[in-house]
Coordinates of C-alpha atoms in Angstrom, one line a residue:
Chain A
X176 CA -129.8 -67.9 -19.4
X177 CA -130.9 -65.9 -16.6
X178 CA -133.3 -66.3 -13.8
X179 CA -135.4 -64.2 -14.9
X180 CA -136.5 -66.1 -18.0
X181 CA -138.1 -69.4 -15.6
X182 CA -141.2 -69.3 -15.0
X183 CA -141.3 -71.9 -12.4
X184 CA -139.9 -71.3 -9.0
X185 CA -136.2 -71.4 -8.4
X186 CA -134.3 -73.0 -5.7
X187 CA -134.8 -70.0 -3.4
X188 CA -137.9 -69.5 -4.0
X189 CA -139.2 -73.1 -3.1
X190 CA -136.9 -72.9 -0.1
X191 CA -138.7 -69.4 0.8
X192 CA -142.1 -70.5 0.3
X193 CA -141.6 -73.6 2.9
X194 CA -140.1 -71.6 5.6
X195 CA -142.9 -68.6 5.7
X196 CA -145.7 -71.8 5.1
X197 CA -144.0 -73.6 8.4
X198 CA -144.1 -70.8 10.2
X199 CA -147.8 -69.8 9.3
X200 CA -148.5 -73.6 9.9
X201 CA -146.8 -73.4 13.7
X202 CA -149.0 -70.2 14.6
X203 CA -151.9 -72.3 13.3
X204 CA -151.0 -75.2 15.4
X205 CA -150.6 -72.3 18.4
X206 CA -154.1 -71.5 17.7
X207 CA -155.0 -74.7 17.7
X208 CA -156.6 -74.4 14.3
X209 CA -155.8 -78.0 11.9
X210 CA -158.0 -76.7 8.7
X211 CA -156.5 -73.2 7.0
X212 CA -159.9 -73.2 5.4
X213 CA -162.1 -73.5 8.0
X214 CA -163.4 -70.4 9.6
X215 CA -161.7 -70.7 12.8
X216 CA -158.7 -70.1 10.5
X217 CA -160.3 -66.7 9.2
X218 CA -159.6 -64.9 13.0
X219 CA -155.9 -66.0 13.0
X220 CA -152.2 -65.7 12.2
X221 CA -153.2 -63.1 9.7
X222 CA -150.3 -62.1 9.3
X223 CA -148.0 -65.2 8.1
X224 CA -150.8 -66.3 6.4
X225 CA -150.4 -62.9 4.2
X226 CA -146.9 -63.7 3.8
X227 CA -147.2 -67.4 3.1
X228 CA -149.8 -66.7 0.0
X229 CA -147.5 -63.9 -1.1
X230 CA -144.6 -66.7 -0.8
X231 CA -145.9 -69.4 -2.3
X232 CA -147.8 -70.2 -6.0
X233 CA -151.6 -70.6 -5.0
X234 CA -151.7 -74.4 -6.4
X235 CA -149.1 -74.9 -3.6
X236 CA -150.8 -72.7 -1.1
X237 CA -154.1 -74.9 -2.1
X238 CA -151.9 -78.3 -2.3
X239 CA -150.2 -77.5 1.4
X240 CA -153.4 -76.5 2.9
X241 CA -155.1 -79.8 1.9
X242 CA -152.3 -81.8 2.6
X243 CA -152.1 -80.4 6.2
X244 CA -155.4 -81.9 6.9
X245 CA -155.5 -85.2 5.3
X246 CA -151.4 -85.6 6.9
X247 CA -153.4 -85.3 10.8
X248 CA -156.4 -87.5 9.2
X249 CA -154.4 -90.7 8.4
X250 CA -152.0 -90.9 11.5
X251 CA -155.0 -91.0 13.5
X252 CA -156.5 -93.5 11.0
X253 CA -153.1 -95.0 11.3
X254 CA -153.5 -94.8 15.7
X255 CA -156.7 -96.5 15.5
X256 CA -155.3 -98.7 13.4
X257 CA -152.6 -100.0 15.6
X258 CA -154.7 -99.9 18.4
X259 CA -157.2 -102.4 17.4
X260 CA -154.2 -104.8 16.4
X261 CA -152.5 -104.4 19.9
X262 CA -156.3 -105.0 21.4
X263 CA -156.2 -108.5 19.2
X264 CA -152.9 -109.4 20.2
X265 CA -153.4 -108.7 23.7
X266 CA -156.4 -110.9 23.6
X267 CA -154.7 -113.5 22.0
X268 CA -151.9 -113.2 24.8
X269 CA -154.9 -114.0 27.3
X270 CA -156.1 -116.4 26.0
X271 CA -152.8 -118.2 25.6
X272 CA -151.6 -117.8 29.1
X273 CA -154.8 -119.2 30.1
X274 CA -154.9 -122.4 28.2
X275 CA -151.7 -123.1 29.2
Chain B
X153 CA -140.0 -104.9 -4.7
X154 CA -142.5 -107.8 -5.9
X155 CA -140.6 -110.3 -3.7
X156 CA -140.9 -108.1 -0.4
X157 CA -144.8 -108.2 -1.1
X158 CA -145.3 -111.8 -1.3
X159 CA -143.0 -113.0 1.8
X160 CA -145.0 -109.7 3.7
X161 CA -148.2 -111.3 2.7
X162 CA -147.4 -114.4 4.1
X163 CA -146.3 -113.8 7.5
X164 CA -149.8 -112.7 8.5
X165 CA -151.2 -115.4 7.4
X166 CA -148.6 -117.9 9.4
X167 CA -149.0 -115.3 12.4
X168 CA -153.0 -115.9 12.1
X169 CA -153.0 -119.7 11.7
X170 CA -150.5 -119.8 15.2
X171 CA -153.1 -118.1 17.3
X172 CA -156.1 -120.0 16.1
X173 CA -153.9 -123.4 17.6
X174 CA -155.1 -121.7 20.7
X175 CA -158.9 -122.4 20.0
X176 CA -160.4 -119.5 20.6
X177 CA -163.9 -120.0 19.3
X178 CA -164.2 -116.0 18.1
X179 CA -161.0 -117.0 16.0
X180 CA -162.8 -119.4 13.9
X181 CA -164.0 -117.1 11.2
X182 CA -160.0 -116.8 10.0
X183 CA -159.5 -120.3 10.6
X184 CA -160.3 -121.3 6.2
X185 CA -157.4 -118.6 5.5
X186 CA -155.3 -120.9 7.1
X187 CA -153.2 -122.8 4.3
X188 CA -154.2 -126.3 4.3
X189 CA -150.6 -127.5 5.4
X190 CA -150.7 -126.1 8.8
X191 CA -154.9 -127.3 9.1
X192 CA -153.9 -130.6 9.9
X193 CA -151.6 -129.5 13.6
X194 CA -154.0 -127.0 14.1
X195 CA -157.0 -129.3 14.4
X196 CA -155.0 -131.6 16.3
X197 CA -153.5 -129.3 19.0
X198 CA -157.1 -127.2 19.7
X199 CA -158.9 -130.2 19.8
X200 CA -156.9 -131.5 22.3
X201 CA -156.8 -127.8 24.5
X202 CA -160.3 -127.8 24.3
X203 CA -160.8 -130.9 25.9
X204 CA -158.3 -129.8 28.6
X205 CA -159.5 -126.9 29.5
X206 CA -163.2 -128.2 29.6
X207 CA -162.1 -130.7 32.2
X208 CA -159.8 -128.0 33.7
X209 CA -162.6 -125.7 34.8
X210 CA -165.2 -129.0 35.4
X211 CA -162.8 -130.0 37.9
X212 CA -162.5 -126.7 39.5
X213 CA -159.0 -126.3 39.1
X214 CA -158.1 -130.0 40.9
X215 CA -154.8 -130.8 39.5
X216 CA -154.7 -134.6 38.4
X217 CA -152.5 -136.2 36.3
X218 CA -154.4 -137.0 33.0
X219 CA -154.3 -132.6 33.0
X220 CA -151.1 -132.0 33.9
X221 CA -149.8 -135.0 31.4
X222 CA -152.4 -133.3 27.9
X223 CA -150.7 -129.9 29.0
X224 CA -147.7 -130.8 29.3
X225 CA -148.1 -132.8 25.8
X226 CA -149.9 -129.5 24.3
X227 CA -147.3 -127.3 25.1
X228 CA -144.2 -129.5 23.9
X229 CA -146.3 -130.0 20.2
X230 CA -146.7 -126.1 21.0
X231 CA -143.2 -125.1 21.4
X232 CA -141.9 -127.8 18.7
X233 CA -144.2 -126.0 16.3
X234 CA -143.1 -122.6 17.1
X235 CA -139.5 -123.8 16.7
X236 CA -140.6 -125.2 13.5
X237 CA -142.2 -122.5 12.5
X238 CA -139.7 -119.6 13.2
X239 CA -136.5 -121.7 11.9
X240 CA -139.0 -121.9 8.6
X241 CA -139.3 -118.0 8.7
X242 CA -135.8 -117.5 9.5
X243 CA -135.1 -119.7 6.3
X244 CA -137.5 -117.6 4.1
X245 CA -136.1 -114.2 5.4
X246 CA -132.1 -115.8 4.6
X247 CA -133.2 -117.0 1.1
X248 CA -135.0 -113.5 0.5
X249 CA -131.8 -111.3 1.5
X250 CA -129.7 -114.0 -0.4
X251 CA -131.9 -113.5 -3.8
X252 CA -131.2 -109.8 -3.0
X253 CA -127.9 -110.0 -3.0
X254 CA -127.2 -112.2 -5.5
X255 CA -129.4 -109.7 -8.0
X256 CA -131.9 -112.1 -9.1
X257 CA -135.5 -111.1 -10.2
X258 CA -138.9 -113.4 -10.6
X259 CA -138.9 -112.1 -14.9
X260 CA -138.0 -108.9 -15.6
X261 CA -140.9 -106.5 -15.4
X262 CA -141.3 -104.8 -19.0
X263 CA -140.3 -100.8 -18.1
X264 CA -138.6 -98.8 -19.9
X265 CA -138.4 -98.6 -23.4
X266 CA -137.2 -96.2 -27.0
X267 CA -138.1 -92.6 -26.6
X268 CA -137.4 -89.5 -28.2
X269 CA -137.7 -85.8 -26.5
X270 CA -135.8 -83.0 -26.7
X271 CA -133.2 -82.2 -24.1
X272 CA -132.5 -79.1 -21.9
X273 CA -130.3 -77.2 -24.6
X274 CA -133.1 -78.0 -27.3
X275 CA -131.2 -81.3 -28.7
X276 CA -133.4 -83.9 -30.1
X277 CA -132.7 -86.9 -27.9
X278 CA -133.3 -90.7 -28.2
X279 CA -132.6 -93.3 -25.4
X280 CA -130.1 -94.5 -27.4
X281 CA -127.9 -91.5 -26.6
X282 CA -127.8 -93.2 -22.9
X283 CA -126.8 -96.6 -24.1
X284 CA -123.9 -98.2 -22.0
X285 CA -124.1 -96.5 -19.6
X286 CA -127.0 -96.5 -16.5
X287 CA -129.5 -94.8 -16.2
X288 CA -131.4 -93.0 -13.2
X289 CA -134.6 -91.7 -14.5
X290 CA -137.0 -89.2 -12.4
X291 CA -140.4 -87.7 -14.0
X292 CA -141.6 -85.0 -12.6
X293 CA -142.2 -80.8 -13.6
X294 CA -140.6 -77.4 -12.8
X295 CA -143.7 -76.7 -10.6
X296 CA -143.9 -79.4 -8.1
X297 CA -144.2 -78.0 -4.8
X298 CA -141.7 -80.2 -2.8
X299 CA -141.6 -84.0 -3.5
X300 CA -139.8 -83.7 -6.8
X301 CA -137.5 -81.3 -5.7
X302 CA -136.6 -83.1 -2.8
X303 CA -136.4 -86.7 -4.5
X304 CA -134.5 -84.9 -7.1
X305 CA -131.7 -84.0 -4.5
X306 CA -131.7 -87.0 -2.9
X307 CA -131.0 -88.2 -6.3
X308 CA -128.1 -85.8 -6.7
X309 CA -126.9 -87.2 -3.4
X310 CA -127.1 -90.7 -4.9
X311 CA -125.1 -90.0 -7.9
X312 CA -122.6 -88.5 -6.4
X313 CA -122.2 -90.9 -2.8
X314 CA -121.9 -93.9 -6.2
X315 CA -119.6 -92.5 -8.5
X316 CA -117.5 -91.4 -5.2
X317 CA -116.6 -95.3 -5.0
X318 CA -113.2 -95.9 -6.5
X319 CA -114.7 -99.5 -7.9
X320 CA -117.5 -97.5 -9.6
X321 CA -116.6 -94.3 -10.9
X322 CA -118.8 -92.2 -13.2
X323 CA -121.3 -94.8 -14.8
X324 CA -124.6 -93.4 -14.3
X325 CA -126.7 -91.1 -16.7
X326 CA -129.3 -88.7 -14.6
X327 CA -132.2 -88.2 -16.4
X328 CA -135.2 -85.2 -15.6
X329 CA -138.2 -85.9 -17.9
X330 CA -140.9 -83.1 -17.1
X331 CA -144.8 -84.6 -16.8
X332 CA -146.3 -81.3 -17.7
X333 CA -144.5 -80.3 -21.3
X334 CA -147.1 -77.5 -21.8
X335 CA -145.5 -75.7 -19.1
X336 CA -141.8 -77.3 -19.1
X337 CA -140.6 -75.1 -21.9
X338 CA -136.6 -76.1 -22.7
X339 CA -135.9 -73.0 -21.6
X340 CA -137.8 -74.1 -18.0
X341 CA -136.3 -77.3 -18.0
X342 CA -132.8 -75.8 -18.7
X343 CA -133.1 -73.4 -15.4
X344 CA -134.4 -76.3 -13.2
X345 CA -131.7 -78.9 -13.8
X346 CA -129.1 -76.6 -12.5
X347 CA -130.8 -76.3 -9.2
X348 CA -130.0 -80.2 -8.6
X349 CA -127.1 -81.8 -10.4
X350 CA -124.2 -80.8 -13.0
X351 CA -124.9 -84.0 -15.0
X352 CA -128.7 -83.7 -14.9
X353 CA -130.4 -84.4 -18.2
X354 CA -133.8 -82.2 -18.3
X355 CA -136.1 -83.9 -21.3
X356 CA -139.4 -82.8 -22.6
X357 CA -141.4 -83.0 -25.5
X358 CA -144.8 -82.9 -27.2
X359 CA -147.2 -84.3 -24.9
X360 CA -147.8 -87.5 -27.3
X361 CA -144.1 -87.9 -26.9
X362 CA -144.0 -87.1 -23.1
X363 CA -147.5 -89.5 -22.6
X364 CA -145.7 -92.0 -25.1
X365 CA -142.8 -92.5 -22.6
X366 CA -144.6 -92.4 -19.1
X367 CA -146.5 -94.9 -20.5
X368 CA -143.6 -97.2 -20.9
X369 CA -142.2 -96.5 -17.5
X370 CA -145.9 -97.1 -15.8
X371 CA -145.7 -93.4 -14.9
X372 CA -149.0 -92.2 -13.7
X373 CA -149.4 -88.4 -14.8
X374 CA -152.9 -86.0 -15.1
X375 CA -153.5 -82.7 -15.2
X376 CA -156.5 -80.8 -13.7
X377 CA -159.5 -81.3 -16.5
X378 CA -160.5 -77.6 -16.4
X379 CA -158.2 -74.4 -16.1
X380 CA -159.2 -70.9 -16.4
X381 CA -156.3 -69.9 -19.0
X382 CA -152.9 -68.7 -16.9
X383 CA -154.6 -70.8 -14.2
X384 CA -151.5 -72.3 -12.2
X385 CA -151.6 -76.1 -11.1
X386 CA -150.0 -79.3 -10.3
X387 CA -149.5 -82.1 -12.3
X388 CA -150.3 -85.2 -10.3
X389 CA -147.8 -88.2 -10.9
X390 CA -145.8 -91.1 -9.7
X391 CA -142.9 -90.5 -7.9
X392 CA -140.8 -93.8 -8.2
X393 CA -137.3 -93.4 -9.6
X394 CA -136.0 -95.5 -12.1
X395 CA -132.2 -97.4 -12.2
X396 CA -132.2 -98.8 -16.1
X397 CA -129.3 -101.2 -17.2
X398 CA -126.8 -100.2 -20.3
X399 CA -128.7 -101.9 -22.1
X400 CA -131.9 -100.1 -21.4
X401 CA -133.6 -102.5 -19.3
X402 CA -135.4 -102.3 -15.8
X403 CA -133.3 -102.4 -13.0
X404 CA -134.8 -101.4 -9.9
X405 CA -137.2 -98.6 -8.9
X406 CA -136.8 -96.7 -5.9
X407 CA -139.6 -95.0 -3.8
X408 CA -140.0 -91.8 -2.0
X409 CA -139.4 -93.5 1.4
X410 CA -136.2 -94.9 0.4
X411 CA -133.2 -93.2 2.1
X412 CA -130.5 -92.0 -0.1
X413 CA -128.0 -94.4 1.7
X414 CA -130.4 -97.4 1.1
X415 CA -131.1 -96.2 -2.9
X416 CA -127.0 -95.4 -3.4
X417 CA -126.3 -99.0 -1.8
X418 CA -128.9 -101.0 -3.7
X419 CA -127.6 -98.9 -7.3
X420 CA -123.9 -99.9 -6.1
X421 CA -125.0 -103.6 -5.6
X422 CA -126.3 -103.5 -9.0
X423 CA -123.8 -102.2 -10.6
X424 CA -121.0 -103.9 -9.0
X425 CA -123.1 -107.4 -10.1
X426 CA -123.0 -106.2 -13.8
X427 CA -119.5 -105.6 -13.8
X428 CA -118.8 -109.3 -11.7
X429 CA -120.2 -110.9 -14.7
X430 CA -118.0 -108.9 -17.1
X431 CA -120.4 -106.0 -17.8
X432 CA -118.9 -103.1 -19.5
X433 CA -120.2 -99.6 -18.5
X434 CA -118.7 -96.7 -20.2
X435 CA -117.1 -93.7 -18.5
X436 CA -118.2 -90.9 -19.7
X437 CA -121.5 -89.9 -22.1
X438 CA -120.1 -90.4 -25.9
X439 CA -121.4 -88.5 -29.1
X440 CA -125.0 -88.5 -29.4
X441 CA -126.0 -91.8 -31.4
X442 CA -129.0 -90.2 -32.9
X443 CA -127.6 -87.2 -34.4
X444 CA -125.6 -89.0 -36.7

């Protein structure tokens, strides 16, 4: 069987498709752009971003895109989270040292 | 994986009845999560706090005795419960690592079960093809951007860091069942189990039969609802993988945060457990059962 005959992406091809996405994801991060879909996007990194829809299947390029965002979305969730918790304990630290 | 929920669950709830000893009145709303055992110190010691530090700050920060002597007897019931406390933690954490170790499980969860695909060189296959030996089960599809590919390595890297161990040997079955068998030709499947592992066992079927076995394994899977025709996609779908006995039962599941070193440990401690109580795994994959 040759390669030919897969339709889905080979080895080298997956392994392709994340390198030229990275890099188009750095310049983006350069640009200080988070969203590839938001307009700010539209003015930037035109290039890689040419390269990275050529290199990857557009499910992907729609799957990485999204996953970009919602990645930055829950470790700041994730931040706040922590922060609140250290806020509580710290509290709770207070008030101990005070009672006793 | 059950077990390290429940002993997670409870530490925050011993962690949240410890601070509320220290009677802080905003900490009051937690105080009826508190289990009941730990109500009756908790009561005690605050009440007691309370009263101190009332006459604490009435005084204006006079030291007399009767102070001193409640503080002092606050914060020995304090420490002795802490002490209490921890050495009780310390015991749950031993007997959790022991139960680990020593293989048990709270009732076997029912996954797993009979199926019948077809396998990467077209070969009607039945799970009783895989019998005696274990199994390591992955679902997934030839068009997954880049968790299945990379689990799928990491299972490769499992496979081959176990059967590396001279007590082990060559005992476990790999097994690739595709989630998307409108796509996953056997001619798909055939090409993308080469990409991770000589012994890799691609199966796929009709989607009944595909649906019929993900549903047995709890496996999650959907497809887009609409798509133009020649649309491309992704098939969304859990990602656990699956270690199943020689006998075809549920042995572990492993998660896509588990490091290869901490899944090919766990399957080693497994297997070297079966074979302690006499378990017989066989070497290599025999004739297929259910072509004859």
């Amino acid at each position: 069987m040759t390669q030919e005959t897969a339709n889905h992406p080979s080895r080298a091809d997956r392994q392709n498709c994340w390198k030229v996405r990275d890099a188009y994801f750095e310049c983006l991060n350069e640009a200080k752009v988070l969203d590839p879909f938001a307009p700010a996007a539209a003015n930037v990194c035109q290039n890689l971003k040419e390269k990275y829809e050529k290199g990857c299947m557009k499910s992907w390029v729609e799957y990485f895109n999204k996953r970009r965002v919602l990645e930055v979305e829950q470790k700041e969730l994730l931040e706040r989270m922590r922060a609140q918790h250290q806020a509580v304990k710290d509290r709770e630290e207070q008030t101990k040292n005070q009672s006793s | 994986m059950f077990r390290s929920l429940i002993t997670r669950a409870q530490r925050p709830a011993v962690a949240c009845a410890s601070f509320s000893t220290r009677a802080r009145p905003v900490a009051r709303p937690l105080a009826p999560l508190r289990p009941s055992s730990l109500a009756n110190h908790t009561r005690f010691y605050s009440s007691k706090s309370d009263g101190a530090r009332a006459q604490n700050t009435n005084s204006a920060g006079a030291l007399n005795w009767k102070t001193l002597a409640v503080f002092a007897a606050t914060g020995a019931g304090l420490l002795y419960y802490f002490r209490l406390e921890k050495q009780r933690v310390e015991a749950a954490k031993e007997e959790e690592a022991r139960l680990a170790k020593a293989n048990t499980t709270y009732g076997k969860p029912k996954i797993g079960g009979p199926f019948s695909l077809i396998d990467h060189n077209g070969v009607r296959t039945t799970n009783q093809d895989f019998k005696g030996r274990y199994m390591l089960i992955y679902f997934g599809f030839t068009n997954c951007p880049d968790i299945c590919p990379e689990e799928l390595d990491k299972m490769a890297e499992v496979l081959d860091t176990v059967s590396a161990d001279p007590e082990i040997g060559d005992v476990i079955t790999p097994i690739f069942i595709t989630c998307d068998p409108q796509r996953d030709t056997v001619a798909e499947v055939n090409e993308y189990v080469k990409d991770f592992h000589k012994d890799l066992i691609g199966l796929t079927g009709t989607l009944e039969e595909v649906a019929r076995v993900a549903k047995s394994y709890r496996v999650y899977f959907s497809k887009p609802p609409k798509l133009a025709p020649g649309e491309d996609y992704l098939v969304d779908h859990s990602i656990f993988f699956y270690l199943m006995s020689p006998e075809g039962d549920f042995v572990d599941c492993y998660a896509k945060d588990h490091t290869a070193e901490h899944v090919s440990q766990s399957v080693k401690d497994h297997i070297l457990a079966y074979k302690e109580k006499g378990g017989k795994i066989a070497p290599a994959l025999g004739p297929r059962q259910s072509q004859q």
